[in-house]
C-alpha positions as a printed Julia matrix, in Angstrom:
357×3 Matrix{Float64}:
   0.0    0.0     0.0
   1.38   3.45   -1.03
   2.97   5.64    2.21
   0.32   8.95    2.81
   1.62  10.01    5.63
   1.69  14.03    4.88
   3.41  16.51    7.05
   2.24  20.18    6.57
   4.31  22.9     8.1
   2.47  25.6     8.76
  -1.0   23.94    9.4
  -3.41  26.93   10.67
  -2.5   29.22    8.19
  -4.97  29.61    4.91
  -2.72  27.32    3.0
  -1.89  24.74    5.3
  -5.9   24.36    6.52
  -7.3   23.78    3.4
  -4.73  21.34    2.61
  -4.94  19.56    5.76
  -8.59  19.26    5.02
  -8.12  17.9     1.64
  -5.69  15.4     2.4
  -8.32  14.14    5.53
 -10.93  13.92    2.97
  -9.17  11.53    0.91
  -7.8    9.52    3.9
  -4.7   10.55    4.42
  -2.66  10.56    8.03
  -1.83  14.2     8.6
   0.4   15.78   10.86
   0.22  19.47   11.06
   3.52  21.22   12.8
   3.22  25.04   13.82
   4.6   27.22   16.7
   1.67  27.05   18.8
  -2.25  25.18   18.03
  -4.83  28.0    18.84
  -7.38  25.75   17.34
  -6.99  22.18   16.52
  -8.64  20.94   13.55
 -10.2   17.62   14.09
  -8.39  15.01   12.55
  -5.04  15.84   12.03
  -1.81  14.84   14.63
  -0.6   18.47   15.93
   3.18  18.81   16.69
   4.82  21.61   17.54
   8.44  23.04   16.38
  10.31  26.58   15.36
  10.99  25.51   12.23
  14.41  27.9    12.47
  15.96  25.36   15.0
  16.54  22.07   13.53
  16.38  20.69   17.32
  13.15  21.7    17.55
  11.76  19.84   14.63
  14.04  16.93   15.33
  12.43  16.54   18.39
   8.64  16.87   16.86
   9.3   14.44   13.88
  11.29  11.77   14.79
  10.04   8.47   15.02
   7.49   9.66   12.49
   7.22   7.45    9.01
   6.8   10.62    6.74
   5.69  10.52    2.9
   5.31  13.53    2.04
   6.23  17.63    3.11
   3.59  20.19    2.51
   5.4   23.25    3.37
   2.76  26.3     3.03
   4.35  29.05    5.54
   6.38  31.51    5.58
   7.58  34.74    7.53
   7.5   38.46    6.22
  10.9   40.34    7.09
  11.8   44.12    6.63
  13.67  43.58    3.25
  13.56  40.81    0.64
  17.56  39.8     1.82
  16.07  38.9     5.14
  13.07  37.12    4.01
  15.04  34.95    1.63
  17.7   34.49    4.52
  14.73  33.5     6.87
  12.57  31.91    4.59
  15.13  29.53    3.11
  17.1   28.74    6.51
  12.77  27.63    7.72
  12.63  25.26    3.92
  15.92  24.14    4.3
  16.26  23.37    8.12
  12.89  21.26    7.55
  14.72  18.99    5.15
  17.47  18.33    6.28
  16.1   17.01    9.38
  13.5   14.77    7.78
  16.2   13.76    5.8
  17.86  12.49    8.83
  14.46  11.36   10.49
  12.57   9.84    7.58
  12.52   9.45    3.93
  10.1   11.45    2.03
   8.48  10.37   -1.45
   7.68  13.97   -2.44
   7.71  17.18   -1.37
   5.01  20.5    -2.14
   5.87  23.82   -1.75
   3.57  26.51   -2.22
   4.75  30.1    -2.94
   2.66  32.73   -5.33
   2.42  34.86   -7.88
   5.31  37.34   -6.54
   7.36  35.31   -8.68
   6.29  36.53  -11.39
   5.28  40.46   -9.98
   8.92  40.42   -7.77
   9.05  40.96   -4.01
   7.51  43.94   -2.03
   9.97  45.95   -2.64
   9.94  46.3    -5.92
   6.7   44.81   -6.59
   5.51  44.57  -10.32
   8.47  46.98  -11.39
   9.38  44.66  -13.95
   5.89  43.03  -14.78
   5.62  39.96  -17.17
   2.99  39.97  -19.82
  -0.64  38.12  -18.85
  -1.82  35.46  -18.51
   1.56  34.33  -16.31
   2.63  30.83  -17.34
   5.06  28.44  -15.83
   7.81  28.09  -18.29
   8.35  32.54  -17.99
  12.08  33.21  -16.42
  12.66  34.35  -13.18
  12.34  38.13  -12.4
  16.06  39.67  -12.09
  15.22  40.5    -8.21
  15.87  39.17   -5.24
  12.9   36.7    -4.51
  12.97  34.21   -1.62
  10.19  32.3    -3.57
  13.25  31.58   -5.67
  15.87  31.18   -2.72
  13.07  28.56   -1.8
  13.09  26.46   -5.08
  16.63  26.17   -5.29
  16.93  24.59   -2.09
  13.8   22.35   -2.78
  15.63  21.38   -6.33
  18.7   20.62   -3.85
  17.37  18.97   -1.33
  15.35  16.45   -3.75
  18.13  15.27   -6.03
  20.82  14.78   -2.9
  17.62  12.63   -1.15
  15.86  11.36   -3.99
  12.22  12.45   -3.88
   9.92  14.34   -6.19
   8.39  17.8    -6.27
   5.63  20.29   -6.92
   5.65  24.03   -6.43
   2.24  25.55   -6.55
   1.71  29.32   -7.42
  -1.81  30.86   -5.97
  -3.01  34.02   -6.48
  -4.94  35.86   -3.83
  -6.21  33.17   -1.46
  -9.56  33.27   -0.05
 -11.3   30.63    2.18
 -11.05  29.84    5.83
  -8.25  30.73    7.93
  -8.6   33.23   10.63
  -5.78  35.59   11.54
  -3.54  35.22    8.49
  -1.96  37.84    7.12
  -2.93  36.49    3.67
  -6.26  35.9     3.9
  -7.95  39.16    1.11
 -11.47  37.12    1.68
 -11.6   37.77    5.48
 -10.28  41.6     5.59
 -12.94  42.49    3.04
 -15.71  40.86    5.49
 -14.52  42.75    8.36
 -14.39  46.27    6.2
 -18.01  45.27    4.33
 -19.22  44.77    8.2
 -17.69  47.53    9.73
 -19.49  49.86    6.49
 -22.85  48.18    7.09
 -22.76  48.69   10.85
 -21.6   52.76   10.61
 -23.12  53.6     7.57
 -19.72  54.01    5.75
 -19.48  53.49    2.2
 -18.14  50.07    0.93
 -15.04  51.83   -1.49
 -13.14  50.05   -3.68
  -9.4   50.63   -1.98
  -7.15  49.67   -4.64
  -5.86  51.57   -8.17
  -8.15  52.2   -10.92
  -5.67  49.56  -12.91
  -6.88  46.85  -10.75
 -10.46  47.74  -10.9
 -10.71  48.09  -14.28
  -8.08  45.16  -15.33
  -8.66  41.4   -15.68
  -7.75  39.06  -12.67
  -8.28  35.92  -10.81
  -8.11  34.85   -7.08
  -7.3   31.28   -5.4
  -9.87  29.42   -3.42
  -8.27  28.08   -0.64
 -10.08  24.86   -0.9
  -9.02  24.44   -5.07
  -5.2   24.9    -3.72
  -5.73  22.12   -0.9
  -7.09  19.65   -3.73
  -4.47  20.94   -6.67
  -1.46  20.19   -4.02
  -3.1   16.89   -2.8
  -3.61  15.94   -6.59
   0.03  16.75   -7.57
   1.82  14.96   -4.64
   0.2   11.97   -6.06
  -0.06  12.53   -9.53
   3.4   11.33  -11.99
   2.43  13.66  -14.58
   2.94  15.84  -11.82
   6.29  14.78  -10.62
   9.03  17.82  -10.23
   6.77  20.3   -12.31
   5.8   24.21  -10.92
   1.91  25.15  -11.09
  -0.16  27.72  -11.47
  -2.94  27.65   -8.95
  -6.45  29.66   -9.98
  -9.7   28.86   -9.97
 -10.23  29.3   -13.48
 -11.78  32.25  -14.05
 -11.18  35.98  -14.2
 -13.24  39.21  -13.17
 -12.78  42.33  -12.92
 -13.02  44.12   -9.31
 -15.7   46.54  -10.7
 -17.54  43.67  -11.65
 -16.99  41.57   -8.22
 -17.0   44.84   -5.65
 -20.96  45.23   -5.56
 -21.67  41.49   -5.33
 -19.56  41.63   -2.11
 -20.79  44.88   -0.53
 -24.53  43.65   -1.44
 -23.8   40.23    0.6
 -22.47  42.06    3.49
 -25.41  44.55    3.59
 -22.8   47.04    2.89
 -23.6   50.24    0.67
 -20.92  50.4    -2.6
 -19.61  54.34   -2.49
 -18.24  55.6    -5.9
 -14.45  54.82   -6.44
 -12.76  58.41   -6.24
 -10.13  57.43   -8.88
  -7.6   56.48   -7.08
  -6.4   53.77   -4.03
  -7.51  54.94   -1.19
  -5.32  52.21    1.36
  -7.73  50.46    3.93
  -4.63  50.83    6.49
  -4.99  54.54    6.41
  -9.02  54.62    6.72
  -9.26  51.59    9.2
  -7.87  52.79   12.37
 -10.94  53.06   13.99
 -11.83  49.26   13.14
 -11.18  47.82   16.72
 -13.02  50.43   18.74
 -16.36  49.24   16.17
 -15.01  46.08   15.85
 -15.8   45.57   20.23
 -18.99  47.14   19.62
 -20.06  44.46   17.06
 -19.14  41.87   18.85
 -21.03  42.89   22.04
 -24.01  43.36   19.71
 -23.9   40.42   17.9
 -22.59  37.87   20.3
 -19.83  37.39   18.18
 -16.42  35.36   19.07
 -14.35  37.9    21.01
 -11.71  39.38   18.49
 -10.42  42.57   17.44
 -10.57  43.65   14.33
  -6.96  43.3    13.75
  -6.95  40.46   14.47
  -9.13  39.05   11.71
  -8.21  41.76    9.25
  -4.68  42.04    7.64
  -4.84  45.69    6.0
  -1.91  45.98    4.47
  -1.66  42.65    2.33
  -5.02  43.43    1.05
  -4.07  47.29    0.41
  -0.48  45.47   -1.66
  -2.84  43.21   -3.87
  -5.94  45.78   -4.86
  -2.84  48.52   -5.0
  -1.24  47.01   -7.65
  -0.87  49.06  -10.88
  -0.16  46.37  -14.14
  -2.86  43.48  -14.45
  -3.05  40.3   -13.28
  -3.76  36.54  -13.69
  -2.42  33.11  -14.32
  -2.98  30.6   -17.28
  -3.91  27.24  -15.91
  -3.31  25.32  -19.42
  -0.34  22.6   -18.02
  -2.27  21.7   -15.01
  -5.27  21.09  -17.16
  -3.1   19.06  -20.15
  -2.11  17.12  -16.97
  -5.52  15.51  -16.42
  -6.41  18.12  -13.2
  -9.6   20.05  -14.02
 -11.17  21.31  -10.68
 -12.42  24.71  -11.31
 -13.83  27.27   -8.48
 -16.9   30.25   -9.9
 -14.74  33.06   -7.91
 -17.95  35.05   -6.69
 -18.82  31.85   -4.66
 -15.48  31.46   -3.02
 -16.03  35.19   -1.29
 -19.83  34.24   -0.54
 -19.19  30.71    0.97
 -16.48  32.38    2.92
 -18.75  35.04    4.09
 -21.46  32.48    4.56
 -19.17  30.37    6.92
 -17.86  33.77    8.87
 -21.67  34.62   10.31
 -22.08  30.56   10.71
 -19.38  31.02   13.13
 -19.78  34.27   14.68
 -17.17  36.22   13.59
 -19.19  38.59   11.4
 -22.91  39.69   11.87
 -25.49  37.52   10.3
 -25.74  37.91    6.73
 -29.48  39.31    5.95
């Protein structure tokens, strides 16, 4: 019988959840590793490790038959030297203790579409042409999604197992309190507008409202990354990870401010950044919850302002072809409006937000 045995670093982040679930639903054994297990998801093995001491993991891994990495976190630094210093030591200490502890089949790493807009600092300066497909070259920057990959290449010829790399675009589905999550912010701002009578404004640049783009449902990455650590097609190949369609924002933006009883204001041209317009969000944020009996959060905790402000802010279009995955036999597909509405669906379910009317 073939080893499943999946370890996912990074496990309560947006990434690692939905993957975690996907791998449970096909009957895998998971074991999720993070820093600390706020809220265990039913299911999986937790362990706990700082993935920058390889004693740490040592001591969480061994004696555990792993078949396969799922690494899905990652840390944001001050400059992109640091986070491809950090970011590669956390990849890189990770396998070479479970290449002392156990020996892997395959291994998935999931990174994004900053390798082909650059790293924060000098985001899209150099922008590749849409739709962005797999075979484009490297942006001349300094990119620790690339510091990554080489070490992953490394690491899997010296020990002799396969890879994936997985490229999402904005990811949206379940995750609370992660700094990626564009699906959650824009609940908390559409709630916050419908409770104070604020308008629901597009934030971002008039490029991104007007322009073509796509997002990632979290739950299409968990079953993409589940399909190519199985999948030989699959084997040592980098992927695109979309849902398959494209909007535009000026399409999408009353659809969202409609489900959160929010009222859409008219875009004034230019970005208007929610981290400059939101610092009032905790004082409203308390209110709401003693209102609505909600789970006991601050707004900043839930909402991650300036990731959401970097991905509506953007000035050159963007979206990713999904052509080799399909060629390859996987053809999941995710209607984008529903991915925000489940979300939001799921958020009042669970008290975060106010019931949806």
């Amino acid at each position: 019988m073939t080893r499943r045995t999946a370890l996912i670093v990074g496990v309560t982040g947006i990434a690692g959840y939905n993957t975690a679930t996907a791998l449970l639903e096909d009957g895998w054994d998971v074991i999720g590793m993070s820093r600390s297990v706020a809220t265990p998801i039913p299911g999986v093995t937790h362990v706990k490790a700082d993935i920058l001491d390889q004693a740490s993991i040592e001591a969480a891994v061994t004696g555990l038959d792993i078949s396969h990495l799922f690494f899905t976190t990652w840390q944001r630094q001050a400059t992109e030297a640091e986070n491809c210093a950090v970011n590669g030591t956390m990849l890189q200490n990770t396998l070479d203790v479970l290449g002392r502890t156990t020996k892997l089949d395959h291994a998935v790493l999931v990174t994004g579409l900053k390798h082909y807009l650059g790293p924060f600092e000098a985001y899209a300066s150099t922008p590749m042409e849409t739709p962005f497909r797999e075979s484009m070259e490297r942006v001349p920057y300094q990119n620790f999604y690339y510091t990554q990959e080489d070490i992953l290449f490394a690491e899997a010829e010296k020990q002799g197992f396969t890879w994936s790399v997985h490229r999402p675009h904005t990811m949206i589905g379940w995750a609370l309190g992660n700094a990626m999550n564009m699906g959650v912010t824009l609940a908390i701002y559409g709630s916050i507008c419908a409770a104070t009578g604020e308008k629901f404004v597009f934030p971002g640049s008039p490029q991104q409202l007007n322009g073509v783009t796509d997002i990632t449902d979290a739950r299409l990455l968990g079953r993409h990354v589940r399909w190519s650590a199985t999948e030989p097609q699959a084997a040592n190949q980098a992927f695109n990870t979309v849902n398959g369609d494209v909007f535009r924002w000026r399409q999408m933006w009353p659809l969202l401010g409609e489900a959160l009883g929010a009222e859409v204001g008219e875009y004034p041209g230019h970005p208007t950044p929610l981290d400059e317009r939101l610092d009032h969000a905790d004082d409203v944020w308390a209110r709401l919850v003693a209102e609505h009996g909600l789970q006991d959060y601050r707004a900043t905790d839930l909402a991650s302002w300036w990731h959401t402000d970097a991905d509506l802010g953007r000035e050159v279009e963007t979206f990713a072809d999904m052509s080799k995955s399909r060629l390859m036999g996987f053809l999941d597909y995710q209607p984008s409006v529903y991915s925000f509405l489940d979300l939001f669906e799921r958020l009042s379910e669970e008290r975060i937000i106010p019931r949806l009317s």
